[in-house]
PDB file of N, CA and C in Angstrom:
ATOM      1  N   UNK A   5     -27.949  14.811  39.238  1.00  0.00           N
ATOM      2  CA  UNK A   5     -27.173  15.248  38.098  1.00  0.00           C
ATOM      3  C   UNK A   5     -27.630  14.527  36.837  1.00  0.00           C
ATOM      4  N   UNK A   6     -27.827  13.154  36.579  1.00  0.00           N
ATOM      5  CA  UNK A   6     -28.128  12.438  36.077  1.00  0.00           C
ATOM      6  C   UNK A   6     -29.505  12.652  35.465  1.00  0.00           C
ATOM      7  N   UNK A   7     -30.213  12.770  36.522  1.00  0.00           N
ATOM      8  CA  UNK A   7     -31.381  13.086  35.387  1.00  0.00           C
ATOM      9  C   UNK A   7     -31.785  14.502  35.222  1.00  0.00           C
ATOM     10  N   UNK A   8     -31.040  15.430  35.722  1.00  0.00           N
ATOM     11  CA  UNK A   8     -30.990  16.938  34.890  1.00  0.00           C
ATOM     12  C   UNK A   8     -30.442  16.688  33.366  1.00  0.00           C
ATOM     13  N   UNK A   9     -29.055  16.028  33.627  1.00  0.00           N
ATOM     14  CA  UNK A   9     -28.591  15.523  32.057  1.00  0.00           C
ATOM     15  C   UNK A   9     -29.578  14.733  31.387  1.00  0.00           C
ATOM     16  N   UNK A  10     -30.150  13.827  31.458  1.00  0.00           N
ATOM     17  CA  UNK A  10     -31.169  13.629  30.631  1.00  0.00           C
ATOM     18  C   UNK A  10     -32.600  14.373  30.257  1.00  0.00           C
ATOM     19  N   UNK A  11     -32.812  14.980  31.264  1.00  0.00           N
ATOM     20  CA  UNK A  11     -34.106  15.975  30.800  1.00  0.00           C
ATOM     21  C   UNK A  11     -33.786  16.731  29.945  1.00  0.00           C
ATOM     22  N   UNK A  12     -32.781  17.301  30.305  1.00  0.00           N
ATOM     23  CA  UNK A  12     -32.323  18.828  29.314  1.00  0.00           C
ATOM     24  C   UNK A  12     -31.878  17.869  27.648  1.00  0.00           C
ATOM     25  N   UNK A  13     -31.160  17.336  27.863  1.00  0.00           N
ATOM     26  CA  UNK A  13     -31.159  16.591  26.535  1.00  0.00           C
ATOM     27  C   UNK A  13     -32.567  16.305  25.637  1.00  0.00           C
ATOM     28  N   UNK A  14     -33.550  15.638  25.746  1.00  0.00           N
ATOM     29  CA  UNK A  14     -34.768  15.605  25.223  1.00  0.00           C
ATOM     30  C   UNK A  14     -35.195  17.081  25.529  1.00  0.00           C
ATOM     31  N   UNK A  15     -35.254  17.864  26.397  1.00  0.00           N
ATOM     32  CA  UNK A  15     -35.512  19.270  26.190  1.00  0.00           C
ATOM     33  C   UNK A  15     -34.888  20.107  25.108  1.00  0.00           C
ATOM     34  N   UNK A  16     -33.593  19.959  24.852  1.00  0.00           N
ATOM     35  CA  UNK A  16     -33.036  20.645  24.144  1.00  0.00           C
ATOM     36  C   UNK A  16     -33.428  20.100  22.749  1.00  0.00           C
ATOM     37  N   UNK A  17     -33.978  19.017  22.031  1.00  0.00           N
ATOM     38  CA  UNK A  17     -34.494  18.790  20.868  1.00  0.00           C
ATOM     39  C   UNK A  17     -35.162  19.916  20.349  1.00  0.00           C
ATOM     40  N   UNK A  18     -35.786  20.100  21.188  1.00  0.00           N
ATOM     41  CA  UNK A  18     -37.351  21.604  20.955  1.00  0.00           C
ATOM     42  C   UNK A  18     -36.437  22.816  20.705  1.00  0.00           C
ATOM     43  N   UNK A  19     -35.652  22.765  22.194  1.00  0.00           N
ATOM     44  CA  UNK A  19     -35.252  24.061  22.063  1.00  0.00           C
ATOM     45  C   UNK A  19     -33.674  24.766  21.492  1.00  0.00           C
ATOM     46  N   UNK A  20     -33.265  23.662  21.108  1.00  0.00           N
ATOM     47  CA  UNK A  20     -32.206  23.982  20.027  1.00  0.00           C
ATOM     48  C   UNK A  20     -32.357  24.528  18.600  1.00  0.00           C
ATOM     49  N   UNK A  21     -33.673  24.355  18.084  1.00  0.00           N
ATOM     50  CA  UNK A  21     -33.473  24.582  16.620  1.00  0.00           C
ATOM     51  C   UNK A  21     -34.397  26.456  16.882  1.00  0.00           C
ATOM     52  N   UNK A  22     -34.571  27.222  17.935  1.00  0.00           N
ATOM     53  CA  UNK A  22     -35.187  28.385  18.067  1.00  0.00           C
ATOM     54  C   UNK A  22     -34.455  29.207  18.697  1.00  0.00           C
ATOM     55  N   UNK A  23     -33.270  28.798  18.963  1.00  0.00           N
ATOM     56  CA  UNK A  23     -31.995  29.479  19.640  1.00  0.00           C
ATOM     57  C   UNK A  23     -30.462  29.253  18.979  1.00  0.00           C
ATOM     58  N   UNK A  24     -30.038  30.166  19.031  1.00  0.00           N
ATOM     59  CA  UNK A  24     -28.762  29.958  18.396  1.00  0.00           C
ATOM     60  C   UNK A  24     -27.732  29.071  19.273  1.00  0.00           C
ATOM     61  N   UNK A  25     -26.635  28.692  18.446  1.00  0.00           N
ATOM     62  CA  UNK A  25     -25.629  27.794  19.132  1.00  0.00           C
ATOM     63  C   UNK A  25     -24.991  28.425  20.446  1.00  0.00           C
ATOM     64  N   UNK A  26     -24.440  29.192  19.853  1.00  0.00           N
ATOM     65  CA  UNK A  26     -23.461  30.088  20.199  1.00  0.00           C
ATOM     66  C   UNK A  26     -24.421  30.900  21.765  1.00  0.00           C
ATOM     67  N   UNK A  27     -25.636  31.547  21.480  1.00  0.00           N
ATOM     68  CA  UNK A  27     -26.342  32.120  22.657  1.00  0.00           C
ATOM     69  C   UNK A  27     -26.665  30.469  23.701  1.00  0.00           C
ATOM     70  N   UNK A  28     -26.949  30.059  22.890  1.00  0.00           N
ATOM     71  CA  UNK A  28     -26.817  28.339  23.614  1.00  0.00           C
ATOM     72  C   UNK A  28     -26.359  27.747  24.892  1.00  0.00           C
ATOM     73  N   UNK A  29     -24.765  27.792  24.305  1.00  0.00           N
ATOM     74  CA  UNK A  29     -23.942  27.051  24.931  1.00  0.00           C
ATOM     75  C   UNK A  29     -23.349  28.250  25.871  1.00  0.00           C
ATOM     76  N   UNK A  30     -23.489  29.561  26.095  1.00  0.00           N
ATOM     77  CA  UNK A  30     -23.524  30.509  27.052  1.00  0.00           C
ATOM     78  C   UNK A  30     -24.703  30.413  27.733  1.00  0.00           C
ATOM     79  N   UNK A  31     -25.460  30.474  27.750  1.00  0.00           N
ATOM     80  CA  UNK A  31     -26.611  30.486  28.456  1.00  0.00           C
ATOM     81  C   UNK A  31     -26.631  29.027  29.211  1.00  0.00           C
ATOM     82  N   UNK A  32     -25.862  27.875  28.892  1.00  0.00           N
ATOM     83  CA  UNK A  32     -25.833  26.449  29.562  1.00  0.00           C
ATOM     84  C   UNK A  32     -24.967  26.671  30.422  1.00  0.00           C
ATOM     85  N   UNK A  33     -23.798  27.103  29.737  1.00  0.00           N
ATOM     86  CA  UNK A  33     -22.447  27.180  31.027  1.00  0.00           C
ATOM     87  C   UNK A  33     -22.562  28.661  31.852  1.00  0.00           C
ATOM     88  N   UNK A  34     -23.429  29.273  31.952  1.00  0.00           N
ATOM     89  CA  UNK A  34     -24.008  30.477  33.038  1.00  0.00           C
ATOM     90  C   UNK A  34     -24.713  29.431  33.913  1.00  0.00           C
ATOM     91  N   UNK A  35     -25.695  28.610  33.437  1.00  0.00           N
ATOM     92  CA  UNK A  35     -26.665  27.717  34.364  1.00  0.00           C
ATOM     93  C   UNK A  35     -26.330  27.107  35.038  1.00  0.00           C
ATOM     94  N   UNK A  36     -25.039  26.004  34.422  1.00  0.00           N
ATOM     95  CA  UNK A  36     -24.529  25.454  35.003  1.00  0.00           C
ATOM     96  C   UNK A  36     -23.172  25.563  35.919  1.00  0.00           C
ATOM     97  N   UNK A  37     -22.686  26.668  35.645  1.00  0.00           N
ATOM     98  CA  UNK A  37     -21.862  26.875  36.863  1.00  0.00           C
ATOM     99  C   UNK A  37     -22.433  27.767  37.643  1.00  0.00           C
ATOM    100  N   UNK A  38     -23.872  28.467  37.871  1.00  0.00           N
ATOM    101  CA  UNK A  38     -24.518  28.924  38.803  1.00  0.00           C
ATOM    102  C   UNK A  38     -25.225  27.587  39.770  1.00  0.00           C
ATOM    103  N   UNK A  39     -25.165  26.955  39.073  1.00  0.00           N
ATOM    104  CA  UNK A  39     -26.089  25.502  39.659  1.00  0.00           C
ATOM    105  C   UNK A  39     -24.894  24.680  40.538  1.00  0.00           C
ATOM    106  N   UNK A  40     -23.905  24.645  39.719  1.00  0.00           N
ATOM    107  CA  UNK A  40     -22.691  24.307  40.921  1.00  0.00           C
ATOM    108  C   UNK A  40     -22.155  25.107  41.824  1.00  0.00           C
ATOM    109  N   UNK A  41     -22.084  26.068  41.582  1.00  0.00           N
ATOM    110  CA  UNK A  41     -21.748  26.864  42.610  1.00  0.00           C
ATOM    111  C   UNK A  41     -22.730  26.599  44.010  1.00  0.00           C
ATOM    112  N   UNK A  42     -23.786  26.660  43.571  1.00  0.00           N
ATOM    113  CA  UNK A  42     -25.075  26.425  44.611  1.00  0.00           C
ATOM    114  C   UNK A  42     -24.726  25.560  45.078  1.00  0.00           C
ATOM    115  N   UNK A  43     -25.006  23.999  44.640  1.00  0.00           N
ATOM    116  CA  UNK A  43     -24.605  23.187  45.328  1.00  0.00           C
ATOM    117  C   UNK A  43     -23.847  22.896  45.990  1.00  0.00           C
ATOM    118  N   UNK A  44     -22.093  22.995  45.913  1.00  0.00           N
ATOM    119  CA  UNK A  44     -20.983  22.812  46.778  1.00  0.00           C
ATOM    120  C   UNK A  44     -21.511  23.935  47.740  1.00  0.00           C
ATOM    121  N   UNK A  45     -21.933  25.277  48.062  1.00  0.00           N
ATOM    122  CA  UNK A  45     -22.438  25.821  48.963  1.00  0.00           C
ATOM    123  C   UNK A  45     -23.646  26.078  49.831  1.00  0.00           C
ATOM    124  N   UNK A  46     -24.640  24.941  49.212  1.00  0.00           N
ATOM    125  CA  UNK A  46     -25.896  24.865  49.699  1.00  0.00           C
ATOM    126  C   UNK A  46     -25.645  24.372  50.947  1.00  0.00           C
ATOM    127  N   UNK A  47     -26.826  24.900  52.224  1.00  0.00           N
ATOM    128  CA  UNK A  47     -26.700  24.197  53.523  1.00  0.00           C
ATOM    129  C   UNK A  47     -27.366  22.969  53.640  1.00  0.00           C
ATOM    130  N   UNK A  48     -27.771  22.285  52.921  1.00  0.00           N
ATOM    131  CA  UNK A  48     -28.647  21.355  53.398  1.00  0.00           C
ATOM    132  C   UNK A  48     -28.704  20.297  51.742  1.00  0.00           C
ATOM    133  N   UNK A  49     -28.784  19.118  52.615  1.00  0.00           N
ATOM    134  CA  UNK A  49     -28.781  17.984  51.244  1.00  0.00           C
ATOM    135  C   UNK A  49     -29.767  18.283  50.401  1.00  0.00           C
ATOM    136  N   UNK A  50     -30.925  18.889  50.007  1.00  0.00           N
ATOM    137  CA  UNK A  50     -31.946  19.041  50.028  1.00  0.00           C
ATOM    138  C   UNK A  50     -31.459  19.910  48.931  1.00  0.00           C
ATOM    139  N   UNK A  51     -31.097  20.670  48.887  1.00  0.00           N
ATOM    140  CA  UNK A  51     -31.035  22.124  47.887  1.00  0.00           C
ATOM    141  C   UNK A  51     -29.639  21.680  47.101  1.00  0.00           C
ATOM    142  N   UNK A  52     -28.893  21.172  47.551  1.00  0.00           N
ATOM    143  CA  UNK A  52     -27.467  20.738  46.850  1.00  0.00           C
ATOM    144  C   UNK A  52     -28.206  19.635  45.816  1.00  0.00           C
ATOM    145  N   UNK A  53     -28.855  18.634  45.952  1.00  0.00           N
ATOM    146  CA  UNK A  53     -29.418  17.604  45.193  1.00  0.00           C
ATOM    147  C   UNK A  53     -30.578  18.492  44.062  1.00  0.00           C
ATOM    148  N   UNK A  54     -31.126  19.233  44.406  1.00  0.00           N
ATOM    149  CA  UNK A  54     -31.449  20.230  43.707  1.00  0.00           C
ATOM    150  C   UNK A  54     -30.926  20.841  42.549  1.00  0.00           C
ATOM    151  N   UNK A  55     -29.324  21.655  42.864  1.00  0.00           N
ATOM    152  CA  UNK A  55     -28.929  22.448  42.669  1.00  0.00           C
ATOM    153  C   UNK A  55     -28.040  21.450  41.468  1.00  0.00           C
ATOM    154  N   UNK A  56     -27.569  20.467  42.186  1.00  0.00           N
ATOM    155  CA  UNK A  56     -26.639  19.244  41.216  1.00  0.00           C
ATOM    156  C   UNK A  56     -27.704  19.350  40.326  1.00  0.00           C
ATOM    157  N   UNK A  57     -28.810  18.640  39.896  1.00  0.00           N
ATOM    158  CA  UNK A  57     -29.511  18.611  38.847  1.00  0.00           C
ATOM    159  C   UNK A  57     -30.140  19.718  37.669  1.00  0.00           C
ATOM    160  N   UNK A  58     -30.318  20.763  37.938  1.00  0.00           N
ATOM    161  CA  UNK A  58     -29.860  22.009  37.685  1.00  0.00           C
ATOM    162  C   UNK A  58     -28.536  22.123  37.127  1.00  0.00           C
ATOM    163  N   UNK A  59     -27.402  21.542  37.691  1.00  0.00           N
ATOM    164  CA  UNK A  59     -26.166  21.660  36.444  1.00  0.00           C
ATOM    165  C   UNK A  59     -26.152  20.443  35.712  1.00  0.00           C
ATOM    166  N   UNK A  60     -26.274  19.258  36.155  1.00  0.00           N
ATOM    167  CA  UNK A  60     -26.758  18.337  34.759  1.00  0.00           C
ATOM    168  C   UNK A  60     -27.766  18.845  33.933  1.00  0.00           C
ATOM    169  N   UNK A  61     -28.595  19.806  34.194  1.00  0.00           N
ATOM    170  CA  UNK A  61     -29.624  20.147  32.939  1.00  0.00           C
ATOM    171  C   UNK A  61     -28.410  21.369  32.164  1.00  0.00           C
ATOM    172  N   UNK A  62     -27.866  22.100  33.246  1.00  0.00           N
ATOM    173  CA  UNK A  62     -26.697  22.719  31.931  1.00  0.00           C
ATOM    174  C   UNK A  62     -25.893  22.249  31.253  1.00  0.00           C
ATOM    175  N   UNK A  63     -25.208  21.115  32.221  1.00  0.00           N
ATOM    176  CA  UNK A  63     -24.482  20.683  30.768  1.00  0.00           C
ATOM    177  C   UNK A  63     -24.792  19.630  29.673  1.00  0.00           C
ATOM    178  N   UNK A  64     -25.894  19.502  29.942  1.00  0.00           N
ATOM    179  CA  UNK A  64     -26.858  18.455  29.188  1.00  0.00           C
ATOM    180  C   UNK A  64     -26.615  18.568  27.218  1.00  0.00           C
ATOM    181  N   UNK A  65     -26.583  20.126  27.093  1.00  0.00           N
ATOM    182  CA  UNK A  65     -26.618  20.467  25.494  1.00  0.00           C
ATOM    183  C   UNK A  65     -25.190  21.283  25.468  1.00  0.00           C
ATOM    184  N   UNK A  66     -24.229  21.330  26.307  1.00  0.00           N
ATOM    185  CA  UNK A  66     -23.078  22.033  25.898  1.00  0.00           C
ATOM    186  C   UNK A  66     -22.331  21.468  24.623  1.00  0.00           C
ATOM    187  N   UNK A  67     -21.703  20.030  25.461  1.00  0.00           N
ATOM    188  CA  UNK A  67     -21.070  19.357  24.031  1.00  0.00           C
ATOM    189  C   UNK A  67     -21.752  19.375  22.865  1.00  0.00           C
ATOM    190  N   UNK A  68     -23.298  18.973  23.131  1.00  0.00           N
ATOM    191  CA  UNK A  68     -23.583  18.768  21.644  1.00  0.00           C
ATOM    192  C   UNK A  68     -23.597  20.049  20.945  1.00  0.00           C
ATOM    193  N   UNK A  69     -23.996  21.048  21.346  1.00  0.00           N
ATOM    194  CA  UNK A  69     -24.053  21.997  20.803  1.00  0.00           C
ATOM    195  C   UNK A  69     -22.694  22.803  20.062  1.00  0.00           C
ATOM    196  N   UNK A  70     -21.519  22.432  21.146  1.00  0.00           N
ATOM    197  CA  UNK A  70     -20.393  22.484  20.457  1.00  0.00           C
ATOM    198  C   UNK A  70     -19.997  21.870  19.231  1.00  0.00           C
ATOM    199  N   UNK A  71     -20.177  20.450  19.199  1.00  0.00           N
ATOM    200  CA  UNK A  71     -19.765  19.965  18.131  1.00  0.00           C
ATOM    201  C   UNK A  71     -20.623  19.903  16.687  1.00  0.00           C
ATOM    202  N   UNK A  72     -21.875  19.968  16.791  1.00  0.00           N
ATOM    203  CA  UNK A  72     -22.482  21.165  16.229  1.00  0.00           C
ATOM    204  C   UNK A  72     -22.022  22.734  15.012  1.00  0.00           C
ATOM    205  N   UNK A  73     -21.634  23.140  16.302  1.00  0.00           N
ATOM    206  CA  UNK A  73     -21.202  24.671  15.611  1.00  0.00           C
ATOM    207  C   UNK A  73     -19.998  24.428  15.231  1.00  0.00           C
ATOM    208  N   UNK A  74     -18.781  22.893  15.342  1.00  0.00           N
ATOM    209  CA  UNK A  74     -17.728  22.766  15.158  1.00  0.00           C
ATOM    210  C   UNK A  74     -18.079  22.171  13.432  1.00  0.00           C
ATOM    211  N   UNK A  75     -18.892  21.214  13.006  1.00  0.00           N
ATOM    212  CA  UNK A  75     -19.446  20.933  11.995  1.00  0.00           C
ATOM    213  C   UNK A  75     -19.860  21.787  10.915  1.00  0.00           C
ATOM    214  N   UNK A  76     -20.650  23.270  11.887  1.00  0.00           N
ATOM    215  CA  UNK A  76     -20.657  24.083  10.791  1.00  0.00           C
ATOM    216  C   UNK A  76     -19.510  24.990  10.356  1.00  0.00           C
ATOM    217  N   UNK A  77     -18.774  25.564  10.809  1.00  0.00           N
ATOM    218  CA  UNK A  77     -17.828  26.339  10.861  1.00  0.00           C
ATOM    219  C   UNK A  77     -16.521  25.425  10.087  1.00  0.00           C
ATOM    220  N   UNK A  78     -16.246  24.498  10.260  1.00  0.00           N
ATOM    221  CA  UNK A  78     -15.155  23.448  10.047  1.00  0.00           C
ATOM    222  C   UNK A  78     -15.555  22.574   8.943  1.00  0.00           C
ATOM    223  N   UNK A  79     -16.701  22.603   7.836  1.00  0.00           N
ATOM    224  CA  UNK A  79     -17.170  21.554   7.111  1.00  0.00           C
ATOM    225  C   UNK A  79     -16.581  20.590   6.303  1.00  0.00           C
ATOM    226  N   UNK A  80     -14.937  21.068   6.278  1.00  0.00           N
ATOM    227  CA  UNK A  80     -14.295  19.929   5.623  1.00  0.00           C
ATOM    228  C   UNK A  80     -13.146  18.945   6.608  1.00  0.00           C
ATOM    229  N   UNK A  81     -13.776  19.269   7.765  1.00  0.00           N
ATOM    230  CA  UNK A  81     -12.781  18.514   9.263  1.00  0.00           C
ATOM    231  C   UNK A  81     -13.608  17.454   9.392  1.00  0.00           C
TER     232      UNK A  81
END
């Protein structure tokens, strides 16, 4: 999990400023609750440890990306 969350974080530097927020942070929380889902149902340690890291890479840019689009939308909060 841990280091999905950190990859995707330095990943998302690149790929945040060529994608919108909003398509963003849908496209993270699709990943990442497909990636959990996997895991709590994977048969084997092997694909669950997998699958966990895979949702640390989704939720890696959710928050930030939220607070983000909360900054733009909200500029005097």
């Amino acid at each position: 999990y841990w280091l999905g969350l950190s990859a995707g974080r330095l990943a998302l530097i690149f790929l945040a400023h060529r994608i919108g927020d909003a398509v963003l942070v849908v496209g993270l929380a699709a990943l990442s609750t497909a990636a959990l889902a996997l895991a709590v149902l994977a048969p084997g340690p092997w694909l669950a440890a997998a699958a966990f890291t895979v949702a640390g890479l989704g939720y890696s840019g959710i928050f930030p990306a939220v607070i983000a689009m909360g900054g733009r939308l909200q500029p005097e909060n």
